[in-house]
Amino acid sequence: MAETMGSLIDKICIAELKIYHIQEQIDRTDLSQDLRQLSRNRLIVMKRQRNDLVGELNDLGAAWTGGAWSPKVYRQFKMYNDPRFQTKPRA
Protein backbone atom coordinates (compact mmCIF):
# COMPACT_ATOMS: atom_id res chain seq x y z
CA MET A 1 0.00 0.00 0.00
CA ALA A 2 1.28 3.40 -0.91
CA GLU A 3 -0.80 5.25 1.67
CA THR A 4 0.01 5.72 5.32
CA MET A 5 -2.59 5.61 8.05
CA GLY A 6 -2.10 9.33 8.62
CA SER A 7 -2.56 10.25 4.97
CA LEU A 8 -5.69 8.11 4.75
CA ILE A 9 -7.15 9.73 7.86
CA ASP A 10 -6.34 13.15 6.41
CA LYS A 11 -8.07 12.31 3.13
CA ILE A 12 -11.10 10.90 4.97
CA CYS A 13 -11.42 14.12 6.99
CA ILE A 14 -11.26 16.20 3.82
CA ALA A 15 -13.85 13.97 2.15
CA GLU A 16 -16.16 14.36 5.17
CA LEU A 17 -15.89 18.14 4.97
CA LYS A 18 -16.72 18.07 1.26
CA ILE A 19 -19.71 15.80 1.93
CA TYR A 20 -20.94 18.14 4.66
CA HIS A 21 -20.72 21.20 2.42
CA ILE A 22 -22.29 19.58 -0.64
CA GLN A 23 -25.16 18.44 1.60
CA GLU A 24 -25.55 22.07 2.70
CA GLN A 25 -25.99 23.02 -0.95
CA ILE A 26 -28.57 20.27 -1.49
CA ASP A 27 -30.54 21.50 1.52
CA ARG A 28 -30.69 25.11 0.28
CA THR A 29 -34.19 26.24 -0.61
CA ASP A 30 -33.01 28.78 -3.17
CA LEU A 31 -30.94 26.34 -5.25
CA SER A 32 -32.21 25.51 -8.73
CA GLN A 33 -33.28 21.94 -9.42
CA ASP A 34 -30.49 21.36 -11.93
CA LEU A 35 -27.83 22.45 -9.42
CA ARG A 36 -29.50 20.39 -6.70
CA GLN A 37 -29.36 17.32 -8.95
CA LEU A 38 -25.74 18.03 -9.86
CA SER A 39 -24.95 18.26 -6.14
CA ARG A 40 -26.77 14.97 -5.45
CA ASN A 41 -24.75 13.26 -8.17
CA ARG A 42 -21.54 14.66 -6.72
CA LEU A 43 -22.58 13.56 -3.24
CA ILE A 44 -22.91 9.98 -4.45
CA VAL A 45 -19.38 10.06 -5.87
CA MET A 46 -17.96 11.76 -2.77
CA LYS A 47 -19.48 9.14 -0.46
CA ARG A 48 -18.13 6.33 -2.65
CA GLN A 49 -14.65 7.87 -2.54
CA ARG A 50 -14.86 8.35 1.23
CA ASN A 51 -15.99 4.75 1.69
CA ASP A 52 -13.08 3.53 -0.47
CA LEU A 53 -10.66 5.44 1.77
CA VAL A 54 -12.27 4.04 4.92
CA GLY A 55 -11.97 0.55 3.44
CA GLU A 56 -8.27 1.12 2.74
CA LEU A 57 -7.75 2.36 6.28
CA ASN A 58 -9.55 -0.68 7.70
CA ASP A 59 -7.49 -3.03 5.52
CA LEU A 60 -4.27 -1.35 6.58
CA GLY A 61 -5.28 -1.54 10.24
CA ALA A 62 -6.14 -5.24 9.88
CA ALA A 63 -2.80 -5.92 8.18
CA TRP A 64 -1.01 -4.13 11.01
CA THR A 65 -2.84 -5.93 13.81
CA GLY A 66 -2.42 -9.22 11.95
CA GLY A 67 1.33 -8.71 11.71
CA ALA A 68 1.35 -8.61 7.91
CA TRP A 69 2.38 -4.95 7.78
CA SER A 70 4.21 -2.52 10.00
CA PRO A 71 4.53 1.21 9.49
CA LYS A 72 7.87 2.66 8.53
CA VAL A 73 9.22 5.45 10.66
CA TYR A 74 10.81 8.24 8.70
CA ARG A 75 13.13 10.33 10.82
CA GLN A 76 13.36 14.05 10.33
CA PHE A 77 16.88 15.39 10.14
CA LYS A 78 16.80 19.14 10.46
CA MET A 79 19.92 21.24 10.47
CA TYR A 80 18.54 24.74 10.72
CA ASN A 81 18.06 24.69 14.53
CA ASP A 82 21.16 22.67 15.33
CA PRO A 83 23.96 25.00 16.49
CA ARG A 84 26.58 22.49 15.34
CA PHE A 85 25.65 23.32 11.74
CA GLN A 86 25.79 27.09 12.16
CA THR A 87 28.37 28.80 10.06
CA LYS A 88 31.03 30.65 11.99
CA PRO A 89 31.39 34.36 11.27
CA ARG A 90 34.52 35.14 9.31
CA ALA A 91 37.05 37.42 10.89
mmCIF file of N, CA and C in Angstrom:
data_model
loop_
_atom_site.group_PDB
_atom_site.id
_atom_site.type_symbol
_atom_site.label_atom_id
_atom_site.label_comp_id
_atom_site.label_asym_id
_atom_site.label_seq_id
_atom_site.Cartn_x
_atom_site.Cartn_y
_atom_site.Cartn_z
ATOM 1 N N MET A 1 0.833 -1.190 0.000
ATOM 2 C CA MET A 1 0.000 0.000 0.000
ATOM 3 C C MET A 1 0.875 1.249 0.000
ATOM 4 N N ALA A 2 0.507 2.178 -0.805
ATOM 5 C CA ALA A 2 1.281 3.405 -0.912
ATOM 6 C C ALA A 2 0.883 4.427 0.146
ATOM 7 N N GLU A 3 -0.303 4.285 0.692
ATOM 8 C CA GLU A 3 -0.798 5.253 1.673
ATOM 9 C C GLU A 3 -0.313 4.908 3.075
ATOM 10 N N THR A 4 -0.233 5.934 3.898
ATOM 11 C CA THR A 4 0.009 5.717 5.321
ATOM 12 C C THR A 4 -1.312 5.895 6.045
ATOM 13 N N MET A 5 -1.368 5.443 7.278
ATOM 14 C CA MET A 5 -2.592 5.609 8.047
ATOM 15 C C MET A 5 -2.915 7.097 8.212
ATOM 16 N N GLY A 6 -1.890 7.894 8.446
ATOM 17 C CA GLY A 6 -2.097 9.326 8.619
ATOM 18 C C GLY A 6 -2.631 9.996 7.366
ATOM 19 N N SER A 7 -2.082 9.629 6.203
ATOM 20 C CA SER A 7 -2.558 10.249 4.966
ATOM 21 C C SER A 7 -3.979 9.807 4.649
ATOM 22 N N LEU A 8 -4.318 8.566 4.961
ATOM 23 C CA LEU A 8 -5.688 8.109 4.747
ATOM 24 C C LEU A 8 -6.667 8.847 5.662
ATOM 25 N N ILE A 9 -6.289 9.007 6.929
ATOM 26 C CA ILE A 9 -7.153 9.729 7.859
ATOM 27 C C ILE A 9 -7.338 11.173 7.398
ATOM 28 N N ASP A 10 -6.265 11.785 6.920
ATOM 29 C CA ASP A 10 -6.342 13.153 6.414
ATOM 30 C C ASP A 10 -7.311 13.232 5.230
ATOM 31 N N LYS A 11 -7.190 12.306 4.296
ATOM 32 C CA LYS A 11 -8.072 12.308 3.125
ATOM 33 C C LYS A 11 -9.519 12.038 3.515
ATOM 34 N N ILE A 12 -9.738 11.170 4.503
ATOM 35 C CA ILE A 12 -11.097 10.896 4.972
ATOM 36 C C ILE A 12 -11.709 12.153 5.589
ATOM 37 N N CYS A 13 -10.929 12.870 6.378
ATOM 38 C CA CYS A 13 -11.425 14.117 6.989
ATOM 39 C C CYS A 13 -11.796 15.139 5.921
ATOM 40 N N ILE A 14 -10.968 15.273 4.910
ATOM 41 C CA ILE A 14 -11.255 16.205 3.819
ATOM 42 C C ILE A 14 -12.518 15.777 3.083
ATOM 43 N N ALA A 15 -12.660 14.480 2.833
ATOM 44 C CA ALA A 15 -13.852 13.972 2.155
ATOM 45 C C ALA A 15 -15.106 14.255 2.982
ATOM 46 N N GLU A 16 -15.007 14.077 4.301
ATOM 47 C CA GLU A 16 -16.161 14.357 5.167
ATOM 48 C C GLU A 16 -16.562 15.820 5.103
ATOM 49 N N LEU A 17 -15.579 16.706 5.083
ATOM 50 C CA LEU A 17 -15.886 18.141 4.966
ATOM 51 C C LEU A 17 -16.577 18.451 3.644
ATOM 52 N N LYS A 18 -16.102 17.852 2.570
ATOM 53 C CA LYS A 18 -16.721 18.075 1.264
ATOM 54 C C LYS A 18 -18.156 17.543 1.247
ATOM 55 N N ILE A 19 -18.366 16.384 1.848
ATOM 56 C CA ILE A 19 -19.711 15.799 1.930
ATOM 57 C C ILE A 19 -20.638 16.721 2.724
ATOM 58 N N TYR A 20 -20.148 17.222 3.829
ATOM 59 C CA TYR A 20 -20.940 18.138 4.655
ATOM 60 C C TYR A 20 -21.368 19.366 3.850
ATOM 61 N N HIS A 21 -20.430 19.960 3.139
ATOM 62 C CA HIS A 21 -20.719 21.196 2.421
ATOM 63 C C HIS A 21 -21.577 20.969 1.173
ATOM 64 N N ILE A 22 -21.422 19.837 0.512
ATOM 65 C CA ILE A 22 -22.294 19.581 -0.636
ATOM 66 C C ILE A 22 -23.714 19.300 -0.149
ATOM 67 N N GLN A 23 -23.833 18.674 1.025
ATOM 68 C CA GLN A 23 -25.164 18.443 1.600
ATOM 69 C C GLN A 23 -25.825 19.772 1.966
ATOM 70 N N GLU A 24 -25.029 20.721 2.431
ATOM 71 C CA GLU A 24 -25.555 22.065 2.700
ATOM 72 C C GLU A 24 -26.157 22.673 1.435
ATOM 73 N N GLN A 25 -25.482 22.484 0.313
ATOM 74 C CA GLN A 25 -25.992 23.016 -0.947
ATOM 75 C C GLN A 25 -27.301 22.331 -1.345
ATOM 76 N N ILE A 26 -27.364 21.027 -1.164
ATOM 77 C CA ILE A 26 -28.574 20.268 -1.495
ATOM 78 C C ILE A 26 -29.751 20.754 -0.659
ATOM 79 N N ASP A 27 -29.485 21.094 0.592
ATOM 80 C CA ASP A 27 -30.544 21.505 1.515
ATOM 81 C C ASP A 27 -31.000 22.952 1.328
ATOM 82 N N ARG A 28 -30.296 23.719 0.517
ATOM 83 C CA ARG A 28 -30.690 25.112 0.276
ATOM 84 C C ARG A 28 -32.045 25.170 -0.425
ATOM 85 N N THR A 29 -32.872 26.100 0.025
ATOM 86 C CA THR A 29 -34.189 26.243 -0.609
ATOM 87 C C THR A 29 -34.135 27.093 -1.868
ATOM 88 N N ASP A 30 -33.103 27.893 -2.015
ATOM 89 C CA ASP A 30 -33.010 28.783 -3.171
ATOM 90 C C ASP A 30 -32.180 28.202 -4.319
ATOM 91 N N LEU A 31 -31.774 26.955 -4.212
ATOM 92 C CA LEU A 31 -30.942 26.341 -5.246
ATOM 93 C C LEU A 31 -31.830 25.793 -6.369
ATOM 94 N N SER A 32 -31.435 26.019 -7.596
ATOM 95 C CA SER A 32 -32.214 25.509 -8.728
ATOM 96 C C SER A 32 -32.180 23.982 -8.744
ATOM 97 N N GLN A 33 -33.183 23.402 -9.388
ATOM 98 C CA GLN A 33 -33.278 21.943 -9.424
ATOM 99 C C GLN A 33 -32.099 21.300 -10.158
ATOM 100 N N ASP A 34 -31.618 21.950 -11.206
ATOM 101 C CA ASP A 34 -30.488 21.360 -11.935
ATOM 102 C C ASP A 34 -29.217 21.358 -11.083
ATOM 103 N N LEU A 35 -28.996 22.424 -10.307
ATOM 104 C CA LEU A 35 -27.827 22.449 -9.418
ATOM 105 C C LEU A 35 -28.003 21.500 -8.238
ATOM 106 N N ARG A 36 -29.236 21.351 -7.781
ATOM 107 C CA ARG A 36 -29.503 20.393 -6.698
ATOM 108 C C ARG A 36 -29.205 18.974 -7.181
ATOM 109 N N GLN A 37 -29.624 18.656 -8.407
ATOM 110 C CA GLN A 37 -29.364 17.320 -8.954
ATOM 111 C C GLN A 37 -27.868 17.104 -9.184
ATOM 112 N N LEU A 38 -27.192 18.113 -9.692
ATOM 113 C CA LEU A 38 -25.743 18.035 -9.856
ATOM 114 C C LEU A 38 -25.071 17.765 -8.514
ATOM 115 N N SER A 39 -25.520 18.441 -7.484
ATOM 116 C CA SER A 39 -24.953 18.259 -6.143
ATOM 117 C C SER A 39 -25.239 16.862 -5.616
ATOM 118 N N ARG A 40 -26.450 16.350 -5.880
ATOM 119 C CA ARG A 40 -26.773 14.974 -5.449
ATOM 120 C C ARG A 40 -25.865 13.953 -6.145
ATOM 121 N N ASN A 41 -25.645 14.168 -7.430
ATOM 122 C CA ASN A 41 -24.752 13.260 -8.169
ATOM 123 C C ASN A 41 -23.335 13.314 -7.611
ATOM 124 N N ARG A 42 -22.874 14.518 -7.308
ATOM 125 C CA ARG A 42 -21.538 14.663 -6.723
ATOM 126 C C ARG A 42 -21.468 14.024 -5.340
ATOM 127 N N LEU A 43 -22.543 14.154 -4.578
ATOM 128 C CA LEU A 43 -22.581 13.562 -3.238
ATOM 129 C C LEU A 43 -22.408 12.044 -3.305
ATOM 130 N N ILE A 44 -23.041 11.425 -4.278
ATOM 131 C CA ILE A 44 -22.909 9.976 -4.451
ATOM 132 C C ILE A 44 -21.451 9.597 -4.686
ATOM 133 N N VAL A 45 -20.792 10.328 -5.563
ATOM 134 C CA VAL A 45 -19.383 10.058 -5.873
ATOM 135 C C VAL A 45 -18.509 10.311 -4.646
ATOM 136 N N MET A 46 -18.757 11.420 -3.951
ATOM 137 C CA MET A 46 -17.962 11.760 -2.765
ATOM 138 C C MET A 46 -18.082 10.688 -1.691
ATOM 139 N N LYS A 47 -19.288 10.185 -1.483
ATOM 140 C CA LYS A 47 -19.481 9.136 -0.463
ATOM 141 C C LYS A 47 -18.781 7.846 -0.872
ATOM 142 N N ARG A 48 -18.826 7.527 -2.163
ATOM 143 C CA ARG A 48 -18.133 6.335 -2.648
ATOM 144 C C ARG A 48 -16.630 6.466 -2.422
ATOM 145 N N GLN A 49 -16.085 7.647 -2.733
ATOM 146 C CA GLN A 49 -14.654 7.874 -2.536
ATOM 147 C C GLN A 49 -14.287 7.796 -1.053
ATOM 148 N N ARG A 50 -15.103 8.416 -0.207
ATOM 149 C CA ARG A 50 -14.858 8.354 1.233
ATOM 150 C C ARG A 50 -14.890 6.916 1.731
ATOM 151 N N ASN A 51 -15.873 6.150 1.274
ATOM 152 C CA ASN A 51 -15.986 4.751 1.688
ATOM 153 C C ASN A 51 -14.795 3.922 1.210
ATOM 154 N N ASP A 52 -14.288 4.217 0.020
ATOM 155 C CA ASP A 52 -13.079 3.530 -0.468
ATOM 156 C C ASP A 52 -11.897 3.811 0.458
ATOM 157 N N LEU A 53 -11.754 5.070 0.867
ATOM 158 C CA LEU A 53 -10.656 5.437 1.765
ATOM 159 C C LEU A 53 -10.801 4.762 3.123
ATOM 160 N N VAL A 54 -12.023 4.716 3.636
ATOM 161 C CA VAL A 54 -12.272 4.042 4.917
ATOM 162 C C VAL A 54 -11.938 2.560 4.794
ATOM 163 N N GLY A 55 -12.303 1.954 3.665
ATOM 164 C CA GLY A 55 -11.967 0.548 3.435
ATOM 165 C C GLY A 55 -10.459 0.322 3.415
ATOM 166 N N GLU A 56 -9.737 1.230 2.755
ATOM 167 C CA GLU A 56 -8.273 1.122 2.735
ATOM 168 C C GLU A 56 -7.689 1.241 4.135
ATOM 169 N N LEU A 57 -8.223 2.179 4.914
ATOM 170 C CA LEU A 57 -7.745 2.357 6.281
ATOM 171 C C LEU A 57 -8.023 1.111 7.115
ATOM 172 N N ASN A 58 -9.208 0.545 6.969
ATOM 173 C CA ASN A 58 -9.548 -0.677 7.698
ATOM 174 C C ASN A 58 -8.642 -1.836 7.288
ATOM 175 N N ASP A 59 -8.382 -1.961 5.992
ATOM 176 C CA ASP A 59 -7.493 -3.030 5.515
ATOM 177 C C ASP A 59 -6.075 -2.854 6.065
ATOM 178 N N LEU A 60 -5.614 -1.621 6.080
ATOM 179 C CA LEU A 60 -4.271 -1.346 6.584
ATOM 180 C C LEU A 60 -4.198 -1.645 8.080
ATOM 181 N N GLY A 61 -5.232 -1.245 8.809
ATOM 182 C CA GLY A 61 -5.276 -1.540 10.244
ATOM 183 C C GLY A 61 -5.312 -3.033 10.515
ATOM 184 N N ALA A 62 -6.073 -3.776 9.715
ATOM 185 C CA ALA A 62 -6.144 -5.235 9.878
ATOM 186 C C ALA A 62 -4.800 -5.876 9.558
ATOM 187 N N ALA A 63 -4.122 -5.387 8.527
ATOM 188 C CA ALA A 63 -2.803 -5.923 8.180
ATOM 189 C C ALA A 63 -1.811 -5.645 9.300
ATOM 190 N N TRP A 64 -1.916 -4.480 9.920
ATOM 191 C CA TRP A 64 -1.011 -4.130 11.014
ATOM 192 C C TRP A 64 -1.268 -5.014 12.230
ATOM 193 N N THR A 65 -2.534 -5.119 12.626
ATOM 194 C CA THR A 65 -2.836 -5.932 13.811
ATOM 195 C C THR A 65 -2.594 -7.408 13.556
ATOM 196 N N GLY A 66 -2.686 -7.825 12.295
ATOM 197 C CA GLY A 66 -2.420 -9.221 11.949
ATOM 198 C C GLY A 66 -0.947 -9.524 11.761
ATOM 199 N N GLY A 67 -0.101 -8.506 11.848
ATOM 200 C CA GLY A 67 1.333 -8.712 11.712
ATOM 201 C C GLY A 67 1.827 -8.791 10.281
ATOM 202 N N ALA A 68 0.953 -8.525 9.316
ATOM 203 C CA ALA A 68 1.354 -8.609 7.912
ATOM 204 C C ALA A 68 1.984 -7.310 7.412
ATOM 205 N N TRP A 69 1.877 -6.263 8.185
ATOM 206 C CA TRP A 69 2.383 -4.954 7.782
ATOM 207 C C TRP A 69 2.808 -4.196 9.024
ATOM 208 N N SER A 70 3.842 -3.418 8.897
ATOM 209 C CA SER A 70 4.206 -2.518 9.998
ATOM 210 C C SER A 70 4.617 -1.182 9.386
ATOM 211 N N PRO A 71 4.231 -0.103 10.054
ATOM 212 C CA PRO A 71 4.534 1.209 9.489
ATOM 213 C C PRO A 71 6.027 1.502 9.536
ATOM 214 N N LYS A 72 6.488 2.204 8.533
ATOM 215 C CA LYS A 72 7.871 2.659 8.529
ATOM 216 C C LYS A 72 7.937 3.991 9.252
ATOM 217 N N VAL A 73 9.008 4.181 9.974
ATOM 218 C CA VAL A 73 9.215 5.449 10.659
ATOM 219 C C VAL A 73 10.270 6.220 9.880
ATOM 220 N N TYR A 74 9.889 7.387 9.425
ATOM 221 C CA TYR A 74 10.806 8.235 8.699
ATOM 222 C C TYR A 74 11.279 9.330 9.638
ATOM 223 N N ARG A 75 12.535 9.347 9.911
ATOM 224 C CA ARG A 75 13.126 10.332 10.817
ATOM 225 C C ARG A 75 13.305 11.658 10.107
ATOM 226 N N GLN A 76 13.137 12.702 10.845
ATOM 227 C CA GLN A 76 13.357 14.046 10.329
ATOM 228 C C GLN A 76 14.742 14.516 10.780
ATOM 229 N N PHE A 77 15.549 14.897 9.846
ATOM 230 C CA PHE A 77 16.884 15.390 10.141
ATOM 231 C C PHE A 77 16.946 16.859 9.746
ATOM 232 N N LYS A 78 16.831 17.705 10.723
ATOM 233 C CA LYS A 78 16.803 19.144 10.465
ATOM 234 C C LYS A 78 18.096 19.772 10.953
ATOM 235 N N MET A 79 18.655 20.603 10.111
ATOM 236 C CA MET A 79 19.924 21.237 10.467
ATOM 237 C C MET A 79 19.736 22.691 10.883
ATOM 238 N N TYR A 80 18.637 23.301 10.539
ATOM 239 C CA TYR A 80 18.537 24.742 10.720
ATOM 240 C C TYR A 80 18.467 25.182 12.179
ATOM 241 N N ASN A 81 18.084 24.320 13.108
ATOM 242 C CA ASN A 81 18.062 24.693 14.525
ATOM 243 C C ASN A 81 19.190 24.044 15.324
ATOM 244 N N ASP A 82 20.059 23.350 14.656
ATOM 245 C CA ASP A 82 21.163 22.667 15.332
ATOM 246 C C ASP A 82 22.387 23.578 15.300
ATOM 247 N N PRO A 83 22.833 24.063 16.465
ATOM 248 C CA PRO A 83 23.959 25.000 16.490
ATOM 249 C C PRO A 83 25.252 24.404 15.924
ATOM 250 N N ARG A 84 25.361 23.093 15.881
ATOM 251 C CA ARG A 84 26.576 22.489 15.340
ATOM 252 C C ARG A 84 26.708 22.733 13.841
ATOM 253 N N PHE A 85 25.616 23.066 13.178
ATOM 254 C CA PHE A 85 25.654 23.317 11.740
ATOM 255 C C PHE A 85 25.669 24.799 11.396
ATOM 256 N N GLN A 86 25.740 25.651 12.391
ATOM 257 C CA GLN A 86 25.790 27.091 12.161
ATOM 258 C C GLN A 86 27.148 27.467 11.572
ATOM 259 N N THR A 87 27.103 28.337 10.626
ATOM 260 C CA THR A 87 28.373 28.803 10.056
ATOM 261 C C THR A 87 29.005 29.826 11.019
ATOM 262 N N LYS A 88 30.291 29.737 11.112
ATOM 263 C CA LYS A 88 31.029 30.650 11.994
ATOM 264 C C LYS A 88 31.267 31.959 11.250
ATOM 265 N N PRO A 89 31.104 33.082 11.939
ATOM 266 C CA PRO A 89 31.388 34.360 11.273
ATOM 267 C C PRO A 89 32.858 34.452 10.917
ATOM 268 N N ARG A 90 33.137 35.002 9.755
ATOM 269 C CA ARG A 90 34.519 35.139 9.314
ATOM 270 C C ARG A 90 35.117 36.402 9.926
ATOM 271 N N ALA A 91 36.361 36.282 10.260
ATOM 272 C CA ALA A 91 37.048 37.420 10.890
ATOM 273 C C ALA A 91 37.550 38.424 9.896
#
